[in-house]
Amino acid sequence: MSAIPWNLEPVAGAPLGAVMTGIDLTSPPAGLLDALPSLLAKHGVMVFRDQSLPPEALLDLAGAFGPVEESVLDQFSKPGYPKIYTLSNIIENGRPIGSATDGFGWHTDQGYFERPTAYTFLYGIETPAEGADTVFSTTRRAYDSLPQERQAALRHIMTRHSYMKMMTDRAKKPEFAGKVPMPTEEQRARVPEVVHPLVRRHPVDGGQGLYLGGQTLVEMIGLAPAESDALTKELFILCTAERFQYRHVWRPRDLVVWDNRHTMHRATPYDKERFRRLVWRVSVQGERPVAA
């Protein structure tokens, strides 16, 4: 049997994450694209260092794993590439070239869609020397840490998610005052409220994990408001506990890919006056979540 043509090292001391070196993703080695879904189901997050990815190569790579989504706030798409979403604090010709308010606060990407994002590809072009880390957590390990009786009880709960809840909550934060664009009526029409299972079965390996969505979560359906709020708070604290985390410190030309089905993540702050940040995000549509 021939050797695997890449090097993979799990992140030392972390419950999720792996770094893959020795490859050029503009010409992926034989077998990598077939192996990546299983690797992501196992590790949650994959880091590829020192990649040189023009827009077409990034889109081709992501498109090998499913339909590439267009973002709701399409004004932040890279010009000429509507399926590349720009995260940036850079101002050009008096206008922001990307969103500077996305990603702060624990969440999974696009949990407000009926078919939420399966995989996110985040490519760092300009990354701050300090701050702007991305912290990931494993909701599978968090769920596995619960007693079996509690796991069984949670498997019966469904959750309601709202894009507009996320946006209005974000706009209330003092640090984002006046900086959060409210969606147009056309954009709102793309994202009606959706219902997902609280405990989700992974389609690749059958594993189970909590699926909280993040800032989009409105309620645990069928629970009284106080009980729903208390359970939401409890599970967020559990899923984001430090023992379930991996912190990615960005380098320029990092490509980070993660599986949203059983992870959460958040961006950390950085000094927007001192540092420029330019990151491209491509999102791959997943399946409708299935209860465990």
PDB file of C-alpha atoms in Angstrom:
ATOM      1  CA  MET A   1       0.000   0.000   0.000  1.00  0.00           C
ATOM      2  CA  SER A   2       1.414   3.431  -0.966  1.00  0.00           C
ATOM      3  CA  ALA A   3       2.050   6.019   1.721  1.00  0.00           C
ATOM      4  CA  ILE A   4      -0.489   8.810   2.247  1.00  0.00           C
ATOM      5  CA  PRO A   5       0.916  11.836   0.356  1.00  0.00           C
ATOM      6  CA  TRP A   6       0.465  14.368   3.162  1.00  0.00           C
ATOM      7  CA  ASN A   7       1.407  14.987   6.777  1.00  0.00           C
ATOM      8  CA  LEU A   8      -1.321  15.374   9.377  1.00  0.00           C
ATOM      9  CA  GLU A   9      -0.790  16.223  13.029  1.00  0.00           C
ATOM     10  CA  PRO A  10      -3.626  16.595  15.544  1.00  0.00           C
ATOM     11  CA  VAL A  11      -3.287  19.798  17.553  1.00  0.00           C
ATOM     12  CA  ALA A  12      -1.383  18.878  20.699  1.00  0.00           C
ATOM     13  CA  GLY A  13      -3.379  19.199  23.891  1.00  0.00           C
ATOM     14  CA  ALA A  14      -6.634  20.138  22.164  1.00  0.00           C
ATOM     15  CA  PRO A  15      -9.787  18.018  21.794  1.00  0.00           C
ATOM     16  CA  LEU A  16     -10.211  19.021  18.151  1.00  0.00           C
ATOM     17  CA  GLY A  17      -8.178  20.371  15.277  1.00  0.00           C
ATOM     18  CA  ALA A  18      -5.440  19.031  13.002  1.00  0.00           C
ATOM     19  CA  VAL A  19      -2.760  20.656  10.862  1.00  0.00           C
ATOM     20  CA  MET A  20      -1.969  19.306   7.404  1.00  0.00           C
ATOM     21  CA  THR A  21       1.317  20.197   5.736  1.00  0.00           C
ATOM     22  CA  GLY A  22       3.231  19.280   2.623  1.00  0.00           C
ATOM     23  CA  ILE A  23       0.466  19.912   0.089  1.00  0.00           C
ATOM     24  CA  ASP A  24      -0.597  22.543  -2.422  1.00  0.00           C
ATOM     25  CA  LEU A  25      -4.377  22.853  -2.513  1.00  0.00           C
ATOM     26  CA  THR A  26      -4.355  24.279  -6.034  1.00  0.00           C
ATOM     27  CA  SER A  27      -3.403  20.709  -7.012  1.00  0.00           C
ATOM     28  CA  PRO A  28      -4.740  18.472  -4.186  1.00  0.00           C
ATOM     29  CA  PRO A  29      -2.952  15.127  -3.877  1.00  0.00           C
ATOM     30  CA  ALA A  30      -4.751  11.960  -4.866  1.00  0.00           C
ATOM     31  CA  GLY A  31      -7.263  10.881  -2.268  1.00  0.00           C
ATOM     32  CA  LEU A  32      -7.316  14.093  -0.232  1.00  0.00           C
ATOM     33  CA  LEU A  33     -10.711  15.355  -1.365  1.00  0.00           C
ATOM     34  CA  ASP A  34     -12.258  11.939  -0.749  1.00  0.00           C
ATOM     35  CA  ALA A  35     -10.650  11.725   2.702  1.00  0.00           C
ATOM     36  CA  LEU A  36     -11.440  15.232   3.904  1.00  0.00           C
ATOM     37  CA  PRO A  37     -15.099  14.702   4.980  1.00  0.00           C
ATOM     38  CA  SER A  38     -14.064  11.828   7.253  1.00  0.00           C
ATOM     39  CA  LEU A  39     -11.072  13.777   8.558  1.00  0.00           C
ATOM     40  CA  LEU A  40     -13.311  16.735   9.353  1.00  0.00           C
ATOM     41  CA  ALA A  41     -15.865  14.501  11.049  1.00  0.00           C
ATOM     42  CA  LYS A  42     -13.036  13.199  13.226  1.00  0.00           C
ATOM     43  CA  HIS A  43     -11.034  16.372  13.893  1.00  0.00           C
ATOM     44  CA  GLY A  44     -13.674  19.090  13.418  1.00  0.00           C
ATOM     45  CA  VAL A  45     -11.149  21.649  12.133  1.00  0.00           C
ATOM     46  CA  MET A  46      -8.355  21.296   9.561  1.00  0.00           C
ATOM     47  CA  VAL A  47      -5.563  23.854   9.093  1.00  0.00           C
ATOM     48  CA  PHE A  48      -3.613  24.113   5.823  1.00  0.00           C
ATOM     49  CA  ARG A  49      -0.577  26.385   6.068  1.00  0.00           C
ATOM     50  CA  ASP A  50       1.116  28.420   3.316  1.00  0.00           C
ATOM     51  CA  GLN A  51      -1.541  28.190   0.639  1.00  0.00           C
ATOM     52  CA  SER A  52      -1.671  30.477  -2.419  1.00  0.00           C
ATOM     53  CA  LEU A  53      -5.295  30.388  -3.480  1.00  0.00           C
ATOM     54  CA  PRO A  54      -6.702  32.719  -6.126  1.00  0.00           C
ATOM     55  CA  PRO A  55     -10.508  33.095  -5.962  1.00  0.00           C
ATOM     56  CA  GLU A  56     -11.153  30.468  -8.628  1.00  0.00           C
ATOM     57  CA  ALA A  57      -9.035  27.855  -6.831  1.00  0.00           C
ATOM     58  CA  LEU A  58     -10.758  28.508  -3.516  1.00  0.00           C
ATOM     59  CA  LEU A  59     -14.198  28.173  -5.097  1.00  0.00           C
ATOM     60  CA  ASP A  60     -13.210  25.011  -6.964  1.00  0.00           C
ATOM     61  CA  LEU A  61     -11.851  23.464  -3.778  1.00  0.00           C
ATOM     62  CA  ALA A  62     -14.958  24.239  -1.729  1.00  0.00           C
ATOM     63  CA  GLY A  63     -17.264  23.242  -4.567  1.00  0.00           C
ATOM     64  CA  ALA A  64     -15.865  19.713  -4.480  1.00  0.00           C
ATOM     65  CA  PHE A  65     -17.802  19.212  -1.220  1.00  0.00           C
ATOM     66  CA  GLY A  66     -21.223  20.496  -2.231  1.00  0.00           C
ATOM     67  CA  PRO A  67     -23.110  23.557  -3.461  1.00  0.00           C
ATOM     68  CA  VAL A  68     -21.382  26.821  -2.548  1.00  0.00           C
ATOM     69  CA  GLU A  69     -23.744  29.273  -0.866  1.00  0.00           C
ATOM     70  CA  GLU A  70     -24.264  32.972  -1.465  1.00  0.00           C
ATOM     71  CA  SER A  71     -24.350  35.075   1.697  1.00  0.00           C
ATOM     72  CA  VAL A  72     -27.420  37.015   2.791  1.00  0.00           C
ATOM     73  CA  LEU A  73     -25.506  40.313   2.985  1.00  0.00           C
ATOM     74  CA  ASP A  74     -24.355  40.174  -0.609  1.00  0.00           C
ATOM     75  CA  GLN A  75     -22.941  43.708  -0.464  1.00  0.00           C
ATOM     76  CA  PHE A  76     -19.862  42.179   1.196  1.00  0.00           C
ATOM     77  CA  SER A  77     -19.211  39.678  -1.575  1.00  0.00           C
ATOM     78  CA  LYS A  78     -15.879  39.981  -3.350  1.00  0.00           C
ATOM     79  CA  PRO A  79     -16.460  41.947  -6.584  1.00  0.00           C
ATOM     80  CA  GLY A  80     -16.919  39.496  -9.430  1.00  0.00           C
ATOM     81  CA  TYR A  81     -17.229  36.563  -7.030  1.00  0.00           C
ATOM     82  CA  PRO A  82     -20.681  36.546  -5.391  1.00  0.00           C
ATOM     83  CA  LYS A  83     -19.942  33.331  -3.484  1.00  0.00           C
ATOM     84  CA  ILE A  84     -16.845  34.691  -1.721  1.00  0.00           C
ATOM     85  CA  TYR A  85     -17.786  36.674   1.389  1.00  0.00           C
ATOM     86  CA  THR A  86     -15.241  39.236   2.568  1.00  0.00           C
ATOM     87  CA  LEU A  87     -14.412  39.796   6.235  1.00  0.00           C
ATOM     88  CA  SER A  88     -12.373  42.949   6.629  1.00  0.00           C
ATOM     89  CA  ASN A  89     -11.921  46.275   8.380  1.00  0.00           C
ATOM     90  CA  ILE A  90     -10.372  47.858   5.270  1.00  0.00           C
ATOM     91  CA  ILE A  91     -12.014  50.970   3.806  1.00  0.00           C
ATOM     92  CA  GLU A  92     -11.519  51.725   0.111  1.00  0.00           C
ATOM     93  CA  ASN A  93     -12.960  54.775  -1.637  1.00  0.00           C
ATOM     94  CA  GLY A  94     -14.861  55.608   1.522  1.00  0.00           C
ATOM     95  CA  ARG A  95     -16.637  52.244   1.709  1.00  0.00           C
ATOM     96  CA  PRO A  96     -15.892  49.039   3.661  1.00  0.00           C
ATOM     97  CA  ILE A  97     -14.776  46.211   1.391  1.00  0.00           C
ATOM     98  CA  GLY A  98     -16.065  43.585   3.836  1.00  0.00           C
ATOM     99  CA  SER A  99     -17.902  42.988   7.070  1.00  0.00           C
ATOM    100  CA  ALA A 100     -16.066  43.988  10.241  1.00  0.00           C
ATOM    101  CA  THR A 101     -18.801  42.755  12.606  1.00  0.00           C
ATOM    102  CA  ASP A 102     -19.265  39.092  11.611  1.00  0.00           C
ATOM    103  CA  GLY A 103     -18.068  36.149  13.656  1.00  0.00           C
ATOM    104  CA  PHE A 104     -17.873  37.616  17.158  1.00  0.00           C
ATOM    105  CA  GLY A 105     -19.792  35.483  19.641  1.00  0.00           C
ATOM    106  CA  TRP A 106     -20.099  31.697  19.690  1.00  0.00           C
ATOM    107  CA  HIS A 107     -21.993  30.262  16.729  1.00  0.00           C
ATOM    108  CA  THR A 108     -22.123  27.795  13.880  1.00  0.00           C
ATOM    109  CA  ASP A 109     -22.237  29.265  10.400  1.00  0.00           C
ATOM    110  CA  GLN A 110     -25.585  29.892   8.742  1.00  0.00           C
ATOM    111  CA  GLY A 111     -27.593  27.898  11.284  1.00  0.00           C
ATOM    112  CA  TYR A 112     -30.544  30.036  10.198  1.00  0.00           C
ATOM    113  CA  PHE A 113     -30.836  28.208   6.859  1.00  0.00           C
ATOM    114  CA  GLU A 114     -33.110  25.206   6.408  1.00  0.00           C
ATOM    115  CA  ARG A 115     -30.019  23.443   5.080  1.00  0.00           C
ATOM    116  CA  PRO A 116     -27.280  25.022   7.194  1.00  0.00           C
ATOM    117  CA  THR A 117     -23.655  25.318   6.170  1.00  0.00           C
ATOM    118  CA  ALA A 118     -21.792  22.021   6.348  1.00  0.00           C
ATOM    119  CA  TYR A 119     -18.236  23.255   5.713  1.00  0.00           C
ATOM    120  CA  THR A 120     -16.670  26.689   5.994  1.00  0.00           C
ATOM    121  CA  PHE A 121     -13.453  27.552   4.128  1.00  0.00           C
ATOM    122  CA  LEU A 122     -11.735  30.615   5.623  1.00  0.00           C
ATOM    123  CA  TYR A 123      -8.661  31.950   3.842  1.00  0.00           C
ATOM    124  CA  GLY A 124      -6.493  34.548   5.575  1.00  0.00           C
ATOM    125  CA  ILE A 125      -4.900  37.017   3.164  1.00  0.00           C
ATOM    126  CA  GLU A 126      -3.991  39.751   5.649  1.00  0.00           C
ATOM    127  CA  THR A 127      -4.085  38.702   9.291  1.00  0.00           C
ATOM    128  CA  PRO A 128      -3.340  40.928  12.321  1.00  0.00           C
ATOM    129  CA  ALA A 129      -0.136  40.322  14.235  1.00  0.00           C
ATOM    130  CA  GLU A 130      -2.143  40.432  17.465  1.00  0.00           C
ATOM    131  CA  GLY A 131      -5.703  39.300  18.096  1.00  0.00           C
ATOM    132  CA  ALA A 132      -8.247  38.087  15.531  1.00  0.00           C
ATOM    133  CA  ASP A 133      -7.717  34.472  16.593  1.00  0.00           C
ATOM    134  CA  THR A 134     -10.532  32.014  15.909  1.00  0.00           C
ATOM    135  CA  VAL A 135     -11.549  29.815  18.824  1.00  0.00           C
ATOM    136  CA  PHE A 136     -13.286  26.524  18.061  1.00  0.00           C
ATOM    137  CA  SER A 137     -15.149  24.149  20.361  1.00  0.00           C
ATOM    138  CA  THR A 138     -16.398  20.604  19.902  1.00  0.00           C
ATOM    139  CA  THR A 139     -20.077  20.168  20.648  1.00  0.00           C
ATOM    140  CA  ARG A 140     -19.693  16.416  20.154  1.00  0.00           C
ATOM    141  CA  ARG A 141     -17.298  16.069  23.078  1.00  0.00           C
ATOM    142  CA  ALA A 142     -19.553  18.347  25.123  1.00  0.00           C
ATOM    143  CA  TYR A 143     -22.565  16.135  24.442  1.00  0.00           C
ATOM    144  CA  ASP A 144     -20.573  12.970  25.178  1.00  0.00           C
ATOM    145  CA  SER A 145     -19.640  14.411  28.581  1.00  0.00           C
ATOM    146  CA  LEU A 146     -23.272  14.341  29.734  1.00  0.00           C
ATOM    147  CA  PRO A 147     -24.877  11.366  31.546  1.00  0.00           C
ATOM    148  CA  GLN A 148     -26.732   9.059  29.180  1.00  0.00           C
ATOM    149  CA  GLU A 149     -30.095   9.899  30.753  1.00  0.00           C
ATOM    150  CA  ARG A 150     -29.514  13.586  30.069  1.00  0.00           C
ATOM    151  CA  GLN A 151     -28.410  12.872  26.521  1.00  0.00           C
ATOM    152  CA  ALA A 152     -31.617  10.940  25.901  1.00  0.00           C
ATOM    153  CA  ALA A 153     -33.771  13.778  27.242  1.00  0.00           C
ATOM    154  CA  LEU A 154     -32.063  16.369  25.042  1.00  0.00           C
ATOM    155  CA  ARG A 155     -32.564  14.268  21.910  1.00  0.00           C
ATOM    156  CA  HIS A 156     -36.301  15.008  22.023  1.00  0.00           C
ATOM    157  CA  ILE A 157     -35.928  18.804  21.894  1.00  0.00           C
ATOM    158  CA  MET A 158     -36.285  20.942  18.783  1.00  0.00           C
ATOM    159  CA  THR A 159     -35.002  24.526  18.485  1.00  0.00           C
ATOM    160  CA  ARG A 160     -36.164  27.605  16.584  1.00  0.00           C
ATOM    161  CA  HIS A 161     -33.648  29.874  14.839  1.00  0.00           C
ATOM    162  CA  SER A 162     -33.925  33.407  13.469  1.00  0.00           C
ATOM    163  CA  TYR A 163     -31.493  35.371  11.304  1.00  0.00           C
ATOM    164  CA  MET A 164     -33.112  38.652  12.319  1.00  0.00           C
ATOM    165  CA  LYS A 165     -32.662  37.876  16.016  1.00  0.00           C
ATOM    166  CA  MET A 166     -28.936  37.527  15.393  1.00  0.00           C
ATOM    167  CA  MET A 167     -28.734  40.793  13.465  1.00  0.00           C
ATOM    168  CA  THR A 168     -30.784  42.878  15.900  1.00  0.00           C
ATOM    169  CA  ASP A 169     -28.865  41.479  18.885  1.00  0.00           C
ATOM    170  CA  ARG A 170     -25.578  42.283  17.148  1.00  0.00           C
ATOM    171  CA  ALA A 171     -26.688  45.844  16.393  1.00  0.00           C
ATOM    172  CA  LYS A 172     -27.343  46.438  20.119  1.00  0.00           C
ATOM    173  CA  LYS A 173     -23.712  45.781  21.083  1.00  0.00           C
ATOM    174  CA  PRO A 174     -21.932  49.043  21.942  1.00  0.00           C
ATOM    175  CA  GLU A 175     -18.822  48.138  19.952  1.00  0.00           C
ATOM    176  CA  PHE A 176     -20.914  47.680  16.799  1.00  0.00           C
ATOM    177  CA  ALA A 177     -23.163  50.738  17.205  1.00  0.00           C
ATOM    178  CA  GLY A 178     -24.068  52.069  13.775  1.00  0.00           C
ATOM    179  CA  LYS A 179     -21.877  49.502  12.020  1.00  0.00           C
ATOM    180  CA  VAL A 180     -24.291  46.587  11.512  1.00  0.00           C
ATOM    181  CA  PRO A 181     -26.133  46.775   8.176  1.00  0.00           C
ATOM    182  CA  MET A 182     -29.762  45.725   8.456  1.00  0.00           C
ATOM    183  CA  PRO A 183     -30.899  43.351   5.701  1.00  0.00           C
ATOM    184  CA  THR A 184     -33.165  44.593   2.945  1.00  0.00           C
ATOM    185  CA  GLU A 185     -36.635  43.157   2.541  1.00  0.00           C
ATOM    186  CA  GLU A 186     -35.335  40.970  -0.280  1.00  0.00           C
ATOM    187  CA  GLN A 187     -32.504  39.684   1.900  1.00  0.00           C
ATOM    188  CA  ARG A 188     -34.880  38.999   4.798  1.00  0.00           C
ATOM    189  CA  ALA A 189     -37.129  36.955   2.521  1.00  0.00           C
ATOM    190  CA  ARG A 190     -34.264  34.504   1.983  1.00  0.00           C
ATOM    191  CA  VAL A 191     -34.053  33.627   5.673  1.00  0.00           C
ATOM    192  CA  PRO A 192     -37.397  32.752   7.275  1.00  0.00           C
ATOM    193  CA  GLU A 193     -37.247  31.209  10.741  1.00  0.00           C
ATOM    194  CA  VAL A 194     -36.318  27.524  10.806  1.00  0.00           C
ATOM    195  CA  VAL A 195     -36.548  24.599  13.221  1.00  0.00           C
ATOM    196  CA  HIS A 196     -33.650  22.209  13.910  1.00  0.00           C
ATOM    197  CA  PRO A 197     -33.030  19.333  16.338  1.00  0.00           C
ATOM    198  CA  LEU A 198     -31.014  20.207  19.420  1.00  0.00           C
ATOM    199  CA  VAL A 199     -29.023  16.969  19.091  1.00  0.00           C
ATOM    200  CA  ARG A 200     -27.871  16.291  15.568  1.00  0.00           C
ATOM    201  CA  ARG A 201     -26.633  13.101  13.926  1.00  0.00           C
ATOM    202  CA  HIS A 202     -23.564  13.536  11.743  1.00  0.00           C
ATOM    203  CA  PRO A 203     -24.183  12.231   8.198  1.00  0.00           C
ATOM    204  CA  VAL A 204     -20.591  11.075   7.652  1.00  0.00           C
ATOM    205  CA  ASP A 205     -19.879   8.934  10.723  1.00  0.00           C
ATOM    206  CA  GLY A 206     -23.193   8.851  12.610  1.00  0.00           C
ATOM    207  CA  GLY A 207     -21.791  10.658  15.656  1.00  0.00           C
ATOM    208  CA  GLN A 208     -24.036  12.818  17.810  1.00  0.00           C
ATOM    209  CA  GLY A 209     -23.518  16.360  19.010  1.00  0.00           C
ATOM    210  CA  LEU A 210     -25.329  19.422  20.262  1.00  0.00           C
ATOM    211  CA  TYR A 211     -26.421  21.858  17.571  1.00  0.00           C
ATOM    212  CA  LEU A 212     -27.065  25.225  19.209  1.00  0.00           C
ATOM    213  CA  GLY A 213     -26.578  27.470  16.197  1.00  0.00           C
ATOM    214  CA  GLY A 214     -25.444  30.382  18.295  1.00  0.00           C
ATOM    215  CA  GLN A 215     -26.871  33.886  18.265  1.00  0.00           C
ATOM    216  CA  THR A 216     -29.698  32.694  16.015  1.00  0.00           C
ATOM    217  CA  LEU A 217     -31.253  30.451  18.675  1.00  0.00           C
ATOM    218  CA  VAL A 218     -34.659  31.818  19.739  1.00  0.00           C
ATOM    219  CA  GLU A 219     -36.086  29.059  21.918  1.00  0.00           C
ATOM    220  CA  MET A 220     -36.191  25.416  22.881  1.00  0.00           C
ATOM    221  CA  ILE A 221     -39.599  24.524  21.466  1.00  0.00           C
ATOM    222  CA  GLY A 222     -42.144  23.257  23.983  1.00  0.00           C
ATOM    223  CA  LEU A 223     -40.343  24.599  27.053  1.00  0.00           C
ATOM    224  CA  ALA A 224     -41.550  27.523  29.133  1.00  0.00           C
ATOM    225  CA  PRO A 225     -39.541  30.689  28.358  1.00  0.00           C
ATOM    226  CA  ALA A 226     -37.653  30.625  31.662  1.00  0.00           C
ATOM    227  CA  GLU A 227     -36.829  26.925  31.252  1.00  0.00           C
ATOM    228  CA  SER A 228     -35.784  27.444  27.628  1.00  0.00           C
ATOM    229  CA  ASP A 229     -33.510  30.341  28.568  1.00  0.00           C
ATOM    230  CA  ALA A 230     -31.951  28.398  31.446  1.00  0.00           C
ATOM    231  CA  LEU A 231     -31.254  25.338  29.284  1.00  0.00           C
ATOM    232  CA  THR A 232     -29.830  27.487  26.493  1.00  0.00           C
ATOM    233  CA  LYS A 233     -27.452  29.197  28.909  1.00  0.00           C
ATOM    234  CA  GLU A 234     -26.422  25.882  30.493  1.00  0.00           C
ATOM    235  CA  LEU A 235     -25.627  24.247  27.159  1.00  0.00           C
ATOM    236  CA  PHE A 236     -23.730  27.243  25.818  1.00  0.00           C
ATOM    237  CA  ILE A 237     -21.557  27.236  28.929  1.00  0.00           C
ATOM    238  CA  LEU A 238     -20.968  23.512  28.513  1.00  0.00           C
ATOM    239  CA  CYS A 239     -20.155  23.623  24.787  1.00  0.00           C
ATOM    240  CA  THR A 240     -17.768  26.564  25.095  1.00  0.00           C
ATOM    241  CA  ALA A 241     -15.892  25.325  28.161  1.00  0.00           C
ATOM    242  CA  GLU A 242     -12.146  25.658  27.782  1.00  0.00           C
ATOM    243  CA  ARG A 243     -11.590  21.898  27.898  1.00  0.00           C
ATOM    244  CA  PHE A 244     -13.491  21.589  24.609  1.00  0.00           C
ATOM    245  CA  GLN A 245     -11.592  24.373  22.771  1.00  0.00           C
ATOM    246  CA  TYR A 246      -8.874  24.873  20.182  1.00  0.00           C
ATOM    247  CA  ARG A 247      -7.584  28.409  19.524  1.00  0.00           C
ATOM    248  CA  HIS A 248      -6.273  29.031  16.039  1.00  0.00           C
ATOM    249  CA  VAL A 249      -3.662  31.790  15.793  1.00  0.00           C
ATOM    250  CA  TRP A 250      -3.697  32.993  12.213  1.00  0.00           C
ATOM    251  CA  ARG A 251      -0.785  33.352   9.849  1.00  0.00           C
ATOM    252  CA  PRO A 252      -1.082  34.916   6.396  1.00  0.00           C
ATOM    253  CA  ARG A 253      -2.091  32.334   3.769  1.00  0.00           C
ATOM    254  CA  ASP A 254      -3.670  29.965   6.276  1.00  0.00           C
ATOM    255  CA  LEU A 255      -6.687  28.100   4.986  1.00  0.00           C
ATOM    256  CA  VAL A 256      -8.855  26.815   7.823  1.00  0.00           C
ATOM    257  CA  VAL A 257     -11.726  24.429   7.078  1.00  0.00           C
ATOM    258  CA  TRP A 258     -14.236  23.251   9.639  1.00  0.00           C
ATOM    259  CA  ASP A 259     -17.307  21.080   9.952  1.00  0.00           C
ATOM    260  CA  ASN A 260     -20.176  23.155  11.364  1.00  0.00           C
ATOM    261  CA  ARG A 261     -22.290  20.138  12.237  1.00  0.00           C
ATOM    262  CA  HIS A 262     -20.443  19.430  15.493  1.00  0.00           C
ATOM    263  CA  THR A 263     -18.368  22.524  16.192  1.00  0.00           C
ATOM    264  CA  MET A 264     -18.890  26.107  17.288  1.00  0.00           C
ATOM    265  CA  HIS A 265     -16.480  29.005  16.874  1.00  0.00           C
ATOM    266  CA  ARG A 266     -15.959  32.695  17.545  1.00  0.00           C
ATOM    267  CA  ALA A 267     -13.598  35.416  16.405  1.00  0.00           C
ATOM    268  CA  THR A 268     -11.573  37.308  18.993  1.00  0.00           C
ATOM    269  CA  PRO A 269     -11.163  41.113  18.933  1.00  0.00           C
ATOM    270  CA  TYR A 270      -8.221  42.935  17.392  1.00  0.00           C
ATOM    271  CA  ASP A 271      -7.089  46.549  17.144  1.00  0.00           C
ATOM    272  CA  LYS A 272      -8.819  47.761  13.986  1.00  0.00           C
ATOM    273  CA  GLU A 273      -6.896  51.029  14.058  1.00  0.00           C
ATOM    274  CA  ARG A 274      -3.449  49.353  14.058  1.00  0.00           C
ATOM    275  CA  PHE A 275      -4.032  46.269  11.928  1.00  0.00           C
ATOM    276  CA  ARG A 276      -5.633  45.395   8.622  1.00  0.00           C
ATOM    277  CA  ARG A 277      -7.578  42.177   8.239  1.00  0.00           C
ATOM    278  CA  LEU A 278      -8.651  40.631   4.950  1.00  0.00           C
ATOM    279  CA  VAL A 279     -10.190  37.166   4.958  1.00  0.00           C
ATOM    280  CA  TRP A 280     -12.261  35.339   2.346  1.00  0.00           C
ATOM    281  CA  ARG A 281     -15.030  32.985   3.427  1.00  0.00           C
ATOM    282  CA  VAL A 282     -16.662  30.336   1.266  1.00  0.00           C
ATOM    283  CA  SER A 283     -19.541  28.286   2.656  1.00  0.00           C
ATOM    284  CA  VAL A 284     -20.708  24.872   1.464  1.00  0.00           C
ATOM    285  CA  GLN A 285     -24.362  24.036   1.862  1.00  0.00           C
ATOM    286  CA  GLY A 286     -25.180  20.976   3.968  1.00  0.00           C
ATOM    287  CA  GLU A 287     -28.176  18.739   4.462  1.00  0.00           C
ATOM    288  CA  ARG A 288     -31.254  19.362   6.559  1.00  0.00           C
ATOM    289  CA  PRO A 289     -30.206  18.433  10.128  1.00  0.00           C
ATOM    290  CA  VAL A 290     -31.410  15.016  11.278  1.00  0.00           C
ATOM    291  CA  ALA A 291     -32.202  14.310  14.918  1.00  0.00           C
ATOM    292  CA  ALA A 292     -30.017  11.803  16.708  1.00  0.00           C
TER     293      ALA A 292
END
